[in-house]
CSV table of C-alpha atoms in Angstrom, one decimal:
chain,number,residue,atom,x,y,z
Q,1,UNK,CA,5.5,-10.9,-28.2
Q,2,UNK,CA,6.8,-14.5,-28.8
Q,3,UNK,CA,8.2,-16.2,-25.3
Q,4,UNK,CA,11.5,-16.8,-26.8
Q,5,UNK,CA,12.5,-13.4,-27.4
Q,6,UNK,CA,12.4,-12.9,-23.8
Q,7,UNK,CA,13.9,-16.2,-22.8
Q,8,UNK,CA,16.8,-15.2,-25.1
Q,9,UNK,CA,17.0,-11.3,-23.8
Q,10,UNK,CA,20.9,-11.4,-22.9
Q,11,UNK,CA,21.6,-11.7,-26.5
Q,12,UNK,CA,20.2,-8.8,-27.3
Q,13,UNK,CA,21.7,-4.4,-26.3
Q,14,UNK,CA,18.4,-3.8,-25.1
Q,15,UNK,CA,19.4,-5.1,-21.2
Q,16,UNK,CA,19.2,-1.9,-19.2
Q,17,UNK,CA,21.6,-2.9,-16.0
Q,18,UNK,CA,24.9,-5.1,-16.6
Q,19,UNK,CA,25.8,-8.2,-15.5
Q,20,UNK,CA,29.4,-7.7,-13.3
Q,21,UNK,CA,29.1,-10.3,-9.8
Q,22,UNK,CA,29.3,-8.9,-6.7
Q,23,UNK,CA,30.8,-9.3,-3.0
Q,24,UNK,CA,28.2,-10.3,-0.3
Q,25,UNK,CA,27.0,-12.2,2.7
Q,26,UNK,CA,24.6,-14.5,-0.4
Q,27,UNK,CA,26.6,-15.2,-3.5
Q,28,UNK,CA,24.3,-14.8,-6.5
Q,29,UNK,CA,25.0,-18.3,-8.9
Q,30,UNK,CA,27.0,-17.8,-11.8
Q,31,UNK,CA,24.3,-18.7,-14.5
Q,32,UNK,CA,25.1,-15.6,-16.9
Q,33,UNK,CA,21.6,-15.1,-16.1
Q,34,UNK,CA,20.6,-11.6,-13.9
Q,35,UNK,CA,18.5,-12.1,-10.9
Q,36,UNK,CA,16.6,-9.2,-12.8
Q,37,UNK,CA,16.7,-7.3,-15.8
Q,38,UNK,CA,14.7,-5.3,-17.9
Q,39,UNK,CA,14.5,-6.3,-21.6
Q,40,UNK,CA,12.7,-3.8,-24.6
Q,41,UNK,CA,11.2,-5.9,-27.5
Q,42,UNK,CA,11.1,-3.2,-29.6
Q,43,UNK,CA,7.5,-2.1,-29.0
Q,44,UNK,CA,7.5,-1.6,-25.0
Q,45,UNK,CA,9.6,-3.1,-22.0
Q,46,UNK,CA,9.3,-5.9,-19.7
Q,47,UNK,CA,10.8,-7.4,-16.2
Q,48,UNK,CA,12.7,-11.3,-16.2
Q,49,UNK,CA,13.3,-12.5,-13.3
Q,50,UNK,CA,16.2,-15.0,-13.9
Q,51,UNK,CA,15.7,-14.8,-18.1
Q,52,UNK,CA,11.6,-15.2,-17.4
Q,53,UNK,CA,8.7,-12.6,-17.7
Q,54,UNK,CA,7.9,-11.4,-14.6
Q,55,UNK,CA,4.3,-9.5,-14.1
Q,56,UNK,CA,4.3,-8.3,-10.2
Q,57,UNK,CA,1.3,-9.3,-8.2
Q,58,UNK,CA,2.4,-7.4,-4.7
Q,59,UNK,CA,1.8,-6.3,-1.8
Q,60,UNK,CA,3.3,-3.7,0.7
Q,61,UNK,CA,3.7,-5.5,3.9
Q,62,UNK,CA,5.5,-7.9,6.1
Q,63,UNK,CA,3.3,-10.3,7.7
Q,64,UNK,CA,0.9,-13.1,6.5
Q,65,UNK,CA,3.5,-13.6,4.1
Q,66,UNK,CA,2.4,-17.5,3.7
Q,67,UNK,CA,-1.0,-16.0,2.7
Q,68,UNK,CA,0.3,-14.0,0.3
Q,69,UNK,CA,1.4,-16.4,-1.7
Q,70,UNK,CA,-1.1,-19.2,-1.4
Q,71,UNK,CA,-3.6,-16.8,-2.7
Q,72,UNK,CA,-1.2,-15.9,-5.6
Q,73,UNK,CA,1.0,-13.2,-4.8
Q,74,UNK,CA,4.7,-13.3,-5.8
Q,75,UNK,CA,6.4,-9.9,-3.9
Q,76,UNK,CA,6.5,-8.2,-1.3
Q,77,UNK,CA,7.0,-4.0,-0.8
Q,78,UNK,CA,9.6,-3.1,2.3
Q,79,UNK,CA,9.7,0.6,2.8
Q,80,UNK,CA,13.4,0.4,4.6
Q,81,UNK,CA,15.7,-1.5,6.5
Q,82,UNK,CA,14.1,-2.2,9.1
Q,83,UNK,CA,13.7,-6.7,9.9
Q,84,UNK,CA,14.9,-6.5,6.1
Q,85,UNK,CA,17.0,-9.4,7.3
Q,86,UNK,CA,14.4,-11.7,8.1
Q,87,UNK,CA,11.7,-10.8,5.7
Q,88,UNK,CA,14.7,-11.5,2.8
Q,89,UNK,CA,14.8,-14.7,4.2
Q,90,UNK,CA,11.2,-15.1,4.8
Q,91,UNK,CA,10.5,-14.1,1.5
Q,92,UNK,CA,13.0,-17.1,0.1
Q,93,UNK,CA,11.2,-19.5,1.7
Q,94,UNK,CA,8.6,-19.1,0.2
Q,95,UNK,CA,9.8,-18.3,-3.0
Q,96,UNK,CA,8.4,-14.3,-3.1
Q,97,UNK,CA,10.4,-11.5,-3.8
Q,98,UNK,CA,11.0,-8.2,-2.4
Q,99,UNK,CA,11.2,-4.7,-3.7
Q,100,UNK,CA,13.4,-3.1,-0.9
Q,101,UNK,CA,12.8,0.4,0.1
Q,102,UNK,CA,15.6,2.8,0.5
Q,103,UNK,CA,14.8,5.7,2.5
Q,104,UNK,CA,15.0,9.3,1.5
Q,105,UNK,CA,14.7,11.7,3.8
Q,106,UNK,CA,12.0,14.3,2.5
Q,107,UNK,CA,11.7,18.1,2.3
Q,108,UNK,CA,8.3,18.6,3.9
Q,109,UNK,CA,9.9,16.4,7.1
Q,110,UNK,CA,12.1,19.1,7.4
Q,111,UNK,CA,15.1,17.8,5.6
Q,112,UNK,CA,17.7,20.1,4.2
Q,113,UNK,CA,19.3,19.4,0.7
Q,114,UNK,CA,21.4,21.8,1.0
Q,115,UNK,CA,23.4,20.9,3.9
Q,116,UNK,CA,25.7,18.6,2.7
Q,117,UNK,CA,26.9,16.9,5.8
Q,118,UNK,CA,23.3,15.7,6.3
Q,119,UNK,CA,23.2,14.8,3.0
Q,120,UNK,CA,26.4,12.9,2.9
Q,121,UNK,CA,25.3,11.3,6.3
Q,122,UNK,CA,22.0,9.6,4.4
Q,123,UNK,CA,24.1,8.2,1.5
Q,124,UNK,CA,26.9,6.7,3.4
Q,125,UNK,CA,23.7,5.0,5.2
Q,126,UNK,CA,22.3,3.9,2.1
Q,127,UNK,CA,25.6,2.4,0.9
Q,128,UNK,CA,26.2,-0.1,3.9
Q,129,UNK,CA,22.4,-1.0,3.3
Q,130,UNK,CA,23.1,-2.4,-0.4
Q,131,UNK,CA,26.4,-3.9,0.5
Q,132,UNK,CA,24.7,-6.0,3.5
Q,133,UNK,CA,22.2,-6.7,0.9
Q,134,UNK,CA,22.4,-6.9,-3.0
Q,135,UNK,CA,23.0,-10.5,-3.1
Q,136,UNK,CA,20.0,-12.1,-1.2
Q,137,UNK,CA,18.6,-14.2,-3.7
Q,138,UNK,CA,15.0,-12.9,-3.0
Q,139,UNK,CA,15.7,-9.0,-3.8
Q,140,UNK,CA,13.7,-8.0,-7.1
Q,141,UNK,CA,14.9,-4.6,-7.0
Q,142,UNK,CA,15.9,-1.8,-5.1
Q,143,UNK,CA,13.4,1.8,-4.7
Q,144,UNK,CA,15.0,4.7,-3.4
Q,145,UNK,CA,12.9,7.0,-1.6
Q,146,UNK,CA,8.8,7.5,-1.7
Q,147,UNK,CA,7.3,10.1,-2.3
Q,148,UNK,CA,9.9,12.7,-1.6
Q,149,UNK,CA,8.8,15.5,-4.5
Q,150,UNK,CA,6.0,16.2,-2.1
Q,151,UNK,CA,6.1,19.8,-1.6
Q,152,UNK,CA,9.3,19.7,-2.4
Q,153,UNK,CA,11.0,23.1,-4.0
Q,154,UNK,CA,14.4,22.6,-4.0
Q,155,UNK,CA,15.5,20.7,-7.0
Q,156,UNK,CA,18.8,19.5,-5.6
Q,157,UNK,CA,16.5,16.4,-3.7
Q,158,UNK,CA,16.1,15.1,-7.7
Q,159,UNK,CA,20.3,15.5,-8.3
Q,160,UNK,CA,20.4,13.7,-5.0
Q,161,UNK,CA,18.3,10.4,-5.4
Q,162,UNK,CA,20.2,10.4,-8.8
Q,163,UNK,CA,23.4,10.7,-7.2
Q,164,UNK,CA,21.7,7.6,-4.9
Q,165,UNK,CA,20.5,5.5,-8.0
Q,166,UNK,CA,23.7,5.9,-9.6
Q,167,UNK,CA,25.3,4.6,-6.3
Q,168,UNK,CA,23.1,1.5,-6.1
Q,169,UNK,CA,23.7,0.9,-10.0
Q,170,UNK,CA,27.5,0.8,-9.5
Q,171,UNK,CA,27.3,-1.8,-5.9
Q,172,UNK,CA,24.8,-4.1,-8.0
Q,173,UNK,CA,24.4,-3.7,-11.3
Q,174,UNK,CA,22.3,-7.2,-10.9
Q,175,UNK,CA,19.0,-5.3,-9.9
Q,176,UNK,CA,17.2,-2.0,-11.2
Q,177,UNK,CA,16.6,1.0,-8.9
Q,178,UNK,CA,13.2,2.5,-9.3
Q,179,UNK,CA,11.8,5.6,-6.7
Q,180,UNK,CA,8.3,6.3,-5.7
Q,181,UNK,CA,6.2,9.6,-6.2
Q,182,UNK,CA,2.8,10.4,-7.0
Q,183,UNK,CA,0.8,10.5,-10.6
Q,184,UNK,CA,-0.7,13.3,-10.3
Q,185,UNK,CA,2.7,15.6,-10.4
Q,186,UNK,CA,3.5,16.0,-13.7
Q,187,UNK,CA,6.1,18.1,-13.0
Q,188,UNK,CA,8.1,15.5,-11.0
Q,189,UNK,CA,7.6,13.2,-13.2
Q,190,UNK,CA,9.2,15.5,-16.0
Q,191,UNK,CA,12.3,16.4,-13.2
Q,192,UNK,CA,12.7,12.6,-12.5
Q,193,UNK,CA,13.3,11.9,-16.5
Q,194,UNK,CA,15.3,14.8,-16.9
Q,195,UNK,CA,17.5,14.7,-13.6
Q,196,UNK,CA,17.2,11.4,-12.6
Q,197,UNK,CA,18.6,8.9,-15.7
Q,198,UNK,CA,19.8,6.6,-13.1
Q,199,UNK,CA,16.0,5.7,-12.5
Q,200,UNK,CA,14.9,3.0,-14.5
Q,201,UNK,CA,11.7,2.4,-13.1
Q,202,UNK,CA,9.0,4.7,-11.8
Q,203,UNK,CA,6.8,3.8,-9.2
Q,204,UNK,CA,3.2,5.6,-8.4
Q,205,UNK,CA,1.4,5.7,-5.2
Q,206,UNK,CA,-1.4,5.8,-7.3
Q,207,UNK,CA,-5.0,4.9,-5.4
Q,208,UNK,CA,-7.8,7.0,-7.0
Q,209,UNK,CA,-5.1,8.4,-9.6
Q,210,UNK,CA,-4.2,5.2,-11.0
Q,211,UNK,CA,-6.7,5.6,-13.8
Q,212,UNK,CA,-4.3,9.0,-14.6
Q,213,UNK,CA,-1.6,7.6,-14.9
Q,214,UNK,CA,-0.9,6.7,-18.3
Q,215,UNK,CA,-2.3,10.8,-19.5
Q,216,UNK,CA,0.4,12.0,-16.8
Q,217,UNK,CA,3.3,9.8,-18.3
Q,218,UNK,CA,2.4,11.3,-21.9
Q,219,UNK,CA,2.6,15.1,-20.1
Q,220,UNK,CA,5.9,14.1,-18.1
Q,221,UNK,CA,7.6,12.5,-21.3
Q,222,UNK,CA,7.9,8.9,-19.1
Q,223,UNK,CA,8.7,6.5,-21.9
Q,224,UNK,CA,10.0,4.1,-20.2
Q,225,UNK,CA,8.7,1.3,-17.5
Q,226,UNK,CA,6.8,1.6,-14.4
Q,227,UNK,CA,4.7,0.4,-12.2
Q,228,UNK,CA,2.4,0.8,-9.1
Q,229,UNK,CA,3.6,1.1,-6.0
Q,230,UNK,CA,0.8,1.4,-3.9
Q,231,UNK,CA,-3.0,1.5,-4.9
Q,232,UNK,CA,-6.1,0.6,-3.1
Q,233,UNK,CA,-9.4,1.5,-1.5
Q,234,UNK,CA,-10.1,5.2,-1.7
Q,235,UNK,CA,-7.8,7.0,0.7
Q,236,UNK,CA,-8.9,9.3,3.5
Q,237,UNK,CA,-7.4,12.0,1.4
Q,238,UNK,CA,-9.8,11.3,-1.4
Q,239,UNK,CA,-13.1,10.7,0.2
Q,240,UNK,CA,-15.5,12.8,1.4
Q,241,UNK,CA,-15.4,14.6,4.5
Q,242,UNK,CA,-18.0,15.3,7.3
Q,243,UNK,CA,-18.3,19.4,8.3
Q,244,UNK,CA,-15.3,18.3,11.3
Q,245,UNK,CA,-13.4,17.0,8.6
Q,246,UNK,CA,-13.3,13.6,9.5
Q,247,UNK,CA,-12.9,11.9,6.1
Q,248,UNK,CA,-15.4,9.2,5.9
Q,249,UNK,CA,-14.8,5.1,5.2
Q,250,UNK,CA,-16.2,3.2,2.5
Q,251,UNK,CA,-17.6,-0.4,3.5
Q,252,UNK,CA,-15.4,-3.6,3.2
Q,253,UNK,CA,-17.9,-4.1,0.1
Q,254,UNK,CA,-17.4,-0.9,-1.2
Q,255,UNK,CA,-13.7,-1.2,-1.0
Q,256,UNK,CA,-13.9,-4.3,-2.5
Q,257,UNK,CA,-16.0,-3.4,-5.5
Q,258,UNK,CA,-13.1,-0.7,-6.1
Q,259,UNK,CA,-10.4,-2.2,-6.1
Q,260,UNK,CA,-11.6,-4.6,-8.2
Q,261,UNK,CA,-12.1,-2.0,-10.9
Q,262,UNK,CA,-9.5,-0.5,-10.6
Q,263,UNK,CA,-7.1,-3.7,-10.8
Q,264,UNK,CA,-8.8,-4.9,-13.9
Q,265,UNK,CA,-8.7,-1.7,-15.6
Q,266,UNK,CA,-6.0,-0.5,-15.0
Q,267,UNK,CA,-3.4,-3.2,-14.0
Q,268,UNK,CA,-4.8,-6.5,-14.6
Q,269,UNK,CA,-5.2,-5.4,-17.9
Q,270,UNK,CA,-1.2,-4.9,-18.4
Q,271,UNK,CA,-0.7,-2.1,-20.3
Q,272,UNK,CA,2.2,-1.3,-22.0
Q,273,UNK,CA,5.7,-0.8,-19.8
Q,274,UNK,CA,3.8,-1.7,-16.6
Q,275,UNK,CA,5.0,-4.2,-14.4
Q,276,UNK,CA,2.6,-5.0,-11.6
Q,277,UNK,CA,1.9,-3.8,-8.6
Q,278,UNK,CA,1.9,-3.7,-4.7
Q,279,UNK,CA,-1.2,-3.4,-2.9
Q,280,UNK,CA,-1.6,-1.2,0.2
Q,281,UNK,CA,-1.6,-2.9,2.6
Q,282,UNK,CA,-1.0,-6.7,3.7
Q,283,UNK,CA,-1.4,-6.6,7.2
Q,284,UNK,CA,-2.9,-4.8,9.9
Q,285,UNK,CA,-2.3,-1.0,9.7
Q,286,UNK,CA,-3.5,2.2,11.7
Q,287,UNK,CA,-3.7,4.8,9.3
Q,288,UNK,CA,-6.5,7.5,9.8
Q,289,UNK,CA,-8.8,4.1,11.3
Q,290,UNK,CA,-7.5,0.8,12.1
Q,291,UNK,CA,-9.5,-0.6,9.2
Q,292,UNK,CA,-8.9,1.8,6.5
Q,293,UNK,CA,-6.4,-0.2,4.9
Q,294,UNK,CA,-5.8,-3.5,6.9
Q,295,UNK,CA,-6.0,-6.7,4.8
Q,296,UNK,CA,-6.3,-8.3,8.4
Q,297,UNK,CA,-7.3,-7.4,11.5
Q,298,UNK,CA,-5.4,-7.3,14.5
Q,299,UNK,CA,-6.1,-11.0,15.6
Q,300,UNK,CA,-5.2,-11.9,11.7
Q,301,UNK,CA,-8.3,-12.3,10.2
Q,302,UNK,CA,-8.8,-11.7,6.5
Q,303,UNK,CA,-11.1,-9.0,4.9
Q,304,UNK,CA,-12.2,-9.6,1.2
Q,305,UNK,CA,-9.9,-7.5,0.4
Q,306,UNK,CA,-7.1,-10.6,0.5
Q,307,UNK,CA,-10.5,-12.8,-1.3
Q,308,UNK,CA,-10.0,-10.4,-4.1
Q,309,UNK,CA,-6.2,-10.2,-4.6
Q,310,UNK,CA,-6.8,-13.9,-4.7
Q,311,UNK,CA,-9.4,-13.7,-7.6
Q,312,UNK,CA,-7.6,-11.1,-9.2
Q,313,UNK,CA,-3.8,-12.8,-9.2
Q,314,UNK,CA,-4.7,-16.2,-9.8
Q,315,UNK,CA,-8.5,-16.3,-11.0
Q,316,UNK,CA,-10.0,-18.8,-8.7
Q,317,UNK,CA,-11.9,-17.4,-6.1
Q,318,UNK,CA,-11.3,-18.3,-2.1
Q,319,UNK,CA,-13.0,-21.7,-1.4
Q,320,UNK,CA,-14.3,-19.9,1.8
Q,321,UNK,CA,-14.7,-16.7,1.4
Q,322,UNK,CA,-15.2,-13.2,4.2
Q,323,UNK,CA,-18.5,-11.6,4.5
Q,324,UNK,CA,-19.5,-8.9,2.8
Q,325,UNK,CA,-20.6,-5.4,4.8
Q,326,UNK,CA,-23.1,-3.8,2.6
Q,327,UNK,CA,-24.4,-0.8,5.5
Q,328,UNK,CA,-24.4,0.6,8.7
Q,329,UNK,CA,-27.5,1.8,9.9
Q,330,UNK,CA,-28.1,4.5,12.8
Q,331,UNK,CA,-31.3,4.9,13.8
Q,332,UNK,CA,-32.8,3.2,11.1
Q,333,UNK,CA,-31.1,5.9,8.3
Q,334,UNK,CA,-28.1,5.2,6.6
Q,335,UNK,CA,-25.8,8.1,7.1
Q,336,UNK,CA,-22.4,9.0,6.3
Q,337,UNK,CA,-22.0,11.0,9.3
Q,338,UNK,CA,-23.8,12.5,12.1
Q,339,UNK,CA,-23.6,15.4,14.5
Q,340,UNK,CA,-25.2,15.3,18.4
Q,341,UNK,CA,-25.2,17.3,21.3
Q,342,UNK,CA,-23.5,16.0,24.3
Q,343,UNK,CA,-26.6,14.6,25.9
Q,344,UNK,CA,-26.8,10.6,27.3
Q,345,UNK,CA,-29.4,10.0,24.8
Q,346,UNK,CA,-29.6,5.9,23.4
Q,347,UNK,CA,-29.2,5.6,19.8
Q,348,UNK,CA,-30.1,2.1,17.8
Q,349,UNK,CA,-27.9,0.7,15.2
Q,350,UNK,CA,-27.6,-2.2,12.4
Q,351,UNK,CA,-25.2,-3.5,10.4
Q,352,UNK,CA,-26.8,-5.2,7.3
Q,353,UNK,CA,-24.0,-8.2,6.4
Q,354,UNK,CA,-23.8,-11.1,4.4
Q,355,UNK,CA,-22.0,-14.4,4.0
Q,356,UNK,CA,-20.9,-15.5,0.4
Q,357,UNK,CA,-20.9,-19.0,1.9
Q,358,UNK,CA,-24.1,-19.0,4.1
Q,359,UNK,CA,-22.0,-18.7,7.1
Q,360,UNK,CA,-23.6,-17.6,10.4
Q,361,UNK,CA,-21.8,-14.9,11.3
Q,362,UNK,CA,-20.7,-13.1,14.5
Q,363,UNK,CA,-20.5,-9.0,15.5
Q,364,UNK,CA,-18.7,-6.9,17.6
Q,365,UNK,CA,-19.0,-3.6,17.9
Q,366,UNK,CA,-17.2,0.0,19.0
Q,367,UNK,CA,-16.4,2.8,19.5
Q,368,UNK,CA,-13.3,4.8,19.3
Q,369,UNK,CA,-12.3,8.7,19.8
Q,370,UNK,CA,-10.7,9.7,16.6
Q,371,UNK,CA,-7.0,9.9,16.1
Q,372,UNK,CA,-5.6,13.2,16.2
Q,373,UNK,CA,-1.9,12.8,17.4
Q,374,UNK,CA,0.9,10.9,15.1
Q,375,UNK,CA,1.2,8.5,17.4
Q,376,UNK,CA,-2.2,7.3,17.0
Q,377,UNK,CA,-3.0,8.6,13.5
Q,378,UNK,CA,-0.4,6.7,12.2
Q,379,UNK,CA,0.7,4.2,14.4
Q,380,UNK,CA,-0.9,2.3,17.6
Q,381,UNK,CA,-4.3,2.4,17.3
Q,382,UNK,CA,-6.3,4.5,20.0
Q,383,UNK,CA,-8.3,1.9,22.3
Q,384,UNK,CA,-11.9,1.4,22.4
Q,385,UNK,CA,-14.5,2.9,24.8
Q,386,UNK,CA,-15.9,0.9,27.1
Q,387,UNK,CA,-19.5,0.7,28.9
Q,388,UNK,CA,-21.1,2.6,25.5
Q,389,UNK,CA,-22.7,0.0,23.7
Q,390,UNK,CA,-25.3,-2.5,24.7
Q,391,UNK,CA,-24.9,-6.1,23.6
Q,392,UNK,CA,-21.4,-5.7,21.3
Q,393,UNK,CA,-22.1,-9.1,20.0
Q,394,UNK,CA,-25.5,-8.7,18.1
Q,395,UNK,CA,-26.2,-7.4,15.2
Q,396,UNK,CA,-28.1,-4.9,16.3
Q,397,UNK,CA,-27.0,-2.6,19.0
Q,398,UNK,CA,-28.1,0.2,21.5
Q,399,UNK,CA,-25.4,3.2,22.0
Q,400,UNK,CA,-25.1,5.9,24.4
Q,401,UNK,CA,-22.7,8.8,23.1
Q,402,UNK,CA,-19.4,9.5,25.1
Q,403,UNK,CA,-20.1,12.3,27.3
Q,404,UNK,CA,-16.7,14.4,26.5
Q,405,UNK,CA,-17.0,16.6,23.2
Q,406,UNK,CA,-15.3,15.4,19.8
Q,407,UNK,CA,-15.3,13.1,16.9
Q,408,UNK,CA,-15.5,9.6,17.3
Q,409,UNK,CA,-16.4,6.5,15.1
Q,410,UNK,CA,-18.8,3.5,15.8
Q,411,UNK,CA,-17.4,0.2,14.3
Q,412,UNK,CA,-19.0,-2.3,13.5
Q,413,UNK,CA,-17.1,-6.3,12.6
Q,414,UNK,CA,-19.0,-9.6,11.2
Q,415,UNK,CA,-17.0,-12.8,11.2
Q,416,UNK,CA,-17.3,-16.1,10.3
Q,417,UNK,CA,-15.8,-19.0,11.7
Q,418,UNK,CA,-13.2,-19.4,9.0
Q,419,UNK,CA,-11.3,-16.4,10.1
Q,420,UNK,CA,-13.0,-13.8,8.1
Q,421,UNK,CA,-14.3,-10.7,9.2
Q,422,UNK,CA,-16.4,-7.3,7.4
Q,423,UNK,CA,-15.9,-3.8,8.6
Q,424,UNK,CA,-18.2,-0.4,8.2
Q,425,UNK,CA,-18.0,2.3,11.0
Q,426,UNK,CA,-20.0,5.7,11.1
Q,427,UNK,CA,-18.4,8.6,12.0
Q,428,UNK,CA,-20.1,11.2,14.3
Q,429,UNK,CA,-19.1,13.7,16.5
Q,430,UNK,CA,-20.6,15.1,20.0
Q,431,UNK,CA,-20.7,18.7,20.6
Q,432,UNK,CA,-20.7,20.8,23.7
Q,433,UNK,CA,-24.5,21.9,24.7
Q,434,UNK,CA,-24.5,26.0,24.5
Q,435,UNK,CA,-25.2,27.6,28.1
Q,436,UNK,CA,-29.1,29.2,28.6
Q,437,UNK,CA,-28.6,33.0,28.0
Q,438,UNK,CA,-30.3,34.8,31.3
């Protein structure tokens, strides 16, 4: 498609969202131009962002925001209101965007759509939050909800997040409403095109689906945009498990090696109608481990996972770039997962890293109790053990087991010194030794 069809879109009926100004604390400028709009060439759809093509290169997050976009990246994925304020102007500053989460209460939660007075309660919420906010010049668009079909069986939620769409349409008709459920419903994705026309964007939390996606549009009827809300490294609903059902963590290396298929395949590639995406997640994250997901550590170092967003959004690689975890070795085997009894044996372990650069590198090591509780499942991360490991700093280690049955994980961190760092951890868990029968 020629660049002056899209440069010229406002001439044509195929704009999906109008053009009337609105009140706010930021006054958008009266170019006759939309912040952002959605324009059909005939053949498929695409996103301007003030009369220009706009492909997404995202991330869910809201720190290292500078890093972002030095490496490339051009928006940012809030989940609510929370410091939307700040991360707006944040955002502005550095010329990103921001695809601003509405929140949806959800049926699983507990949520009731058919009490009304709750329901009324979340979009009288919802309202105040567009009218402190549909005129920052760094909104792209709005999403309501994410991922509130899950297990959802009352149909009146879909009626509802229209009814919420609809709402956001007529406060700013200067930027699209999209919503957020998964590819592999679809169901939901037919009940979203056939309850929910106020949607003009839909939004996957795709990870391992994302190569489904475009066969589950075709089955849901989905002809028009959308694009990836969250994707990344295997999830720890996706991977194996051990027998305790501890689901078990790639590398940093395998994770990069995924992601990077999957972005080129899939997204990089832009197919037809999609519009980017938001990776999961720029920052530092507890989510089943501490490292699952992070793009940084807790002290801010990178992971190659950042490298590769890098590479992929912009096509010049990191001038320095993180090391590279290939294996954890226990005992000299390389193991998924193990099982002991609750004895103070020592066990040995290795963790076989690399430098793209040649850089020497650093370790740390250990060992945490897995995460059972939301708090620390999703949330603060539990604290390490102390007085288990021998020499944290090497390479190679010497581990005693905690004495106190249960599953735990041994992790194991290289860095550089250009604030880099690699991640692998082994899960295991220590069972209670069985009394002597007299």
């Amino acid at each position: 498609m020629r660049l002056g069809q899209l440069l010229l879109f406002w001439l044509t009926s195929y704009v999906l969202v109008s053009c009337n100004v609105t009140s706010g604390s930021h006054q958008p400028a009266s170019t006759g131009v939309k912040p952002t709009a959605i324009y059909h060439d005939g053949k498929s759809y695409h996103l301007l962002r003030h009369g220009k093509p706009y492909f997404i290169k995202g991330a869910g997050g809201i720190r290292h925001l500078e890093d972002l976009k030095a490496r490339g990246g051009n928006s940012v994925r809030i989940w609510d209101d929370l410091e939307a304020g700040p991360i707006l102007d944040k955002a502005q500053s550095l010329g990103l965007t921001v695809m601003f989460g509405l929140w949806v209460e959800r049926e699983i939660e507990g949520f009731d759509y058919n009490d009304q007075a709750a329901i009324d309660r979340q979009f009288d919420l919802i309202r105040k939050i567009v009218l402190r906010h549909r005129n920052h010049p760094a909104l792209l668009m709005w999403c309501v909800g994410n991922e509130w079909p899950l297990d959802a069986n009352n149909v009146r939620v879909y009626d509802e997040v229209n009814r919420i769409a609809t709402l956001v349409h007529e406060l700013d008709p200067n930027h699209p409403v999209t919503t957020v459920i998964s590819p592999d419903n679809a169901r939901a994705i037919w009940l979203v095109r056939k309850r929910c026309p106020a949607i003009d964007i839909l939004s996957f939390n795709s990870y391992s689906l994302t190569e489904y996606i475009d066969k589950n549009l075709r089955l849901g009827g989905w002809t028009k945009p959308y694009l990836i809300s969250e994707y990344g490294a295997q999830a720890y609903w996706e991977t194996p498990n051990t027998p305790w059902y501890a689901p078990i963590e790639p590398t940093s290396q395998q994770k990069y090696d995924y992601v990077n298929r999957i972005y080129r395949q899939y997204i990089g590639s832009r197919p037809p109608n999609c519009f980017g995406s938001y990776l999961f997640y720029w920052g530092f994250k507890q989510e089943e481990t501490h490292t699952w997901f992070s793009a940084f550590d807790e002290q801010g170092r990178a992971t190659s996972m950042a490298d590769l967003m890098q590479l992929l959004w912009t096509g010049k690689p990191s001038p320095n770039r993180a090391p590279e975890a290939q294996s954890l070795l226990v005992d000299g085997k390389d193991l998924p997962y193990q099982s002991y009894k609750a004895l103070s044996s020592t066990h040995r372990a290795r963790l076989l890293a690399t430098d793209p650069e040649g850089d020497s590198l650093m370790y740390y090591w250990e060992i945490r109790r897995r995460a059972h509780s939301i708090a620390n499942y999703v949330g603060a991360p539990i604290a390490s053990m102390k007085g288990l490991i021998t020499n944290p700093t090497g390479s190679s280690i010497e581990f005693r087991l905690p004495t106190e049955p249960g599953a735990y994980r041994l992790f194991a961190h290289a860095y550089d010194n250009h604030r880099h760092v690699a991640s692998a951890n082994f899960a295991f868990e220590v069972t209670a030794i069985e009394p002597i029968q007299q």
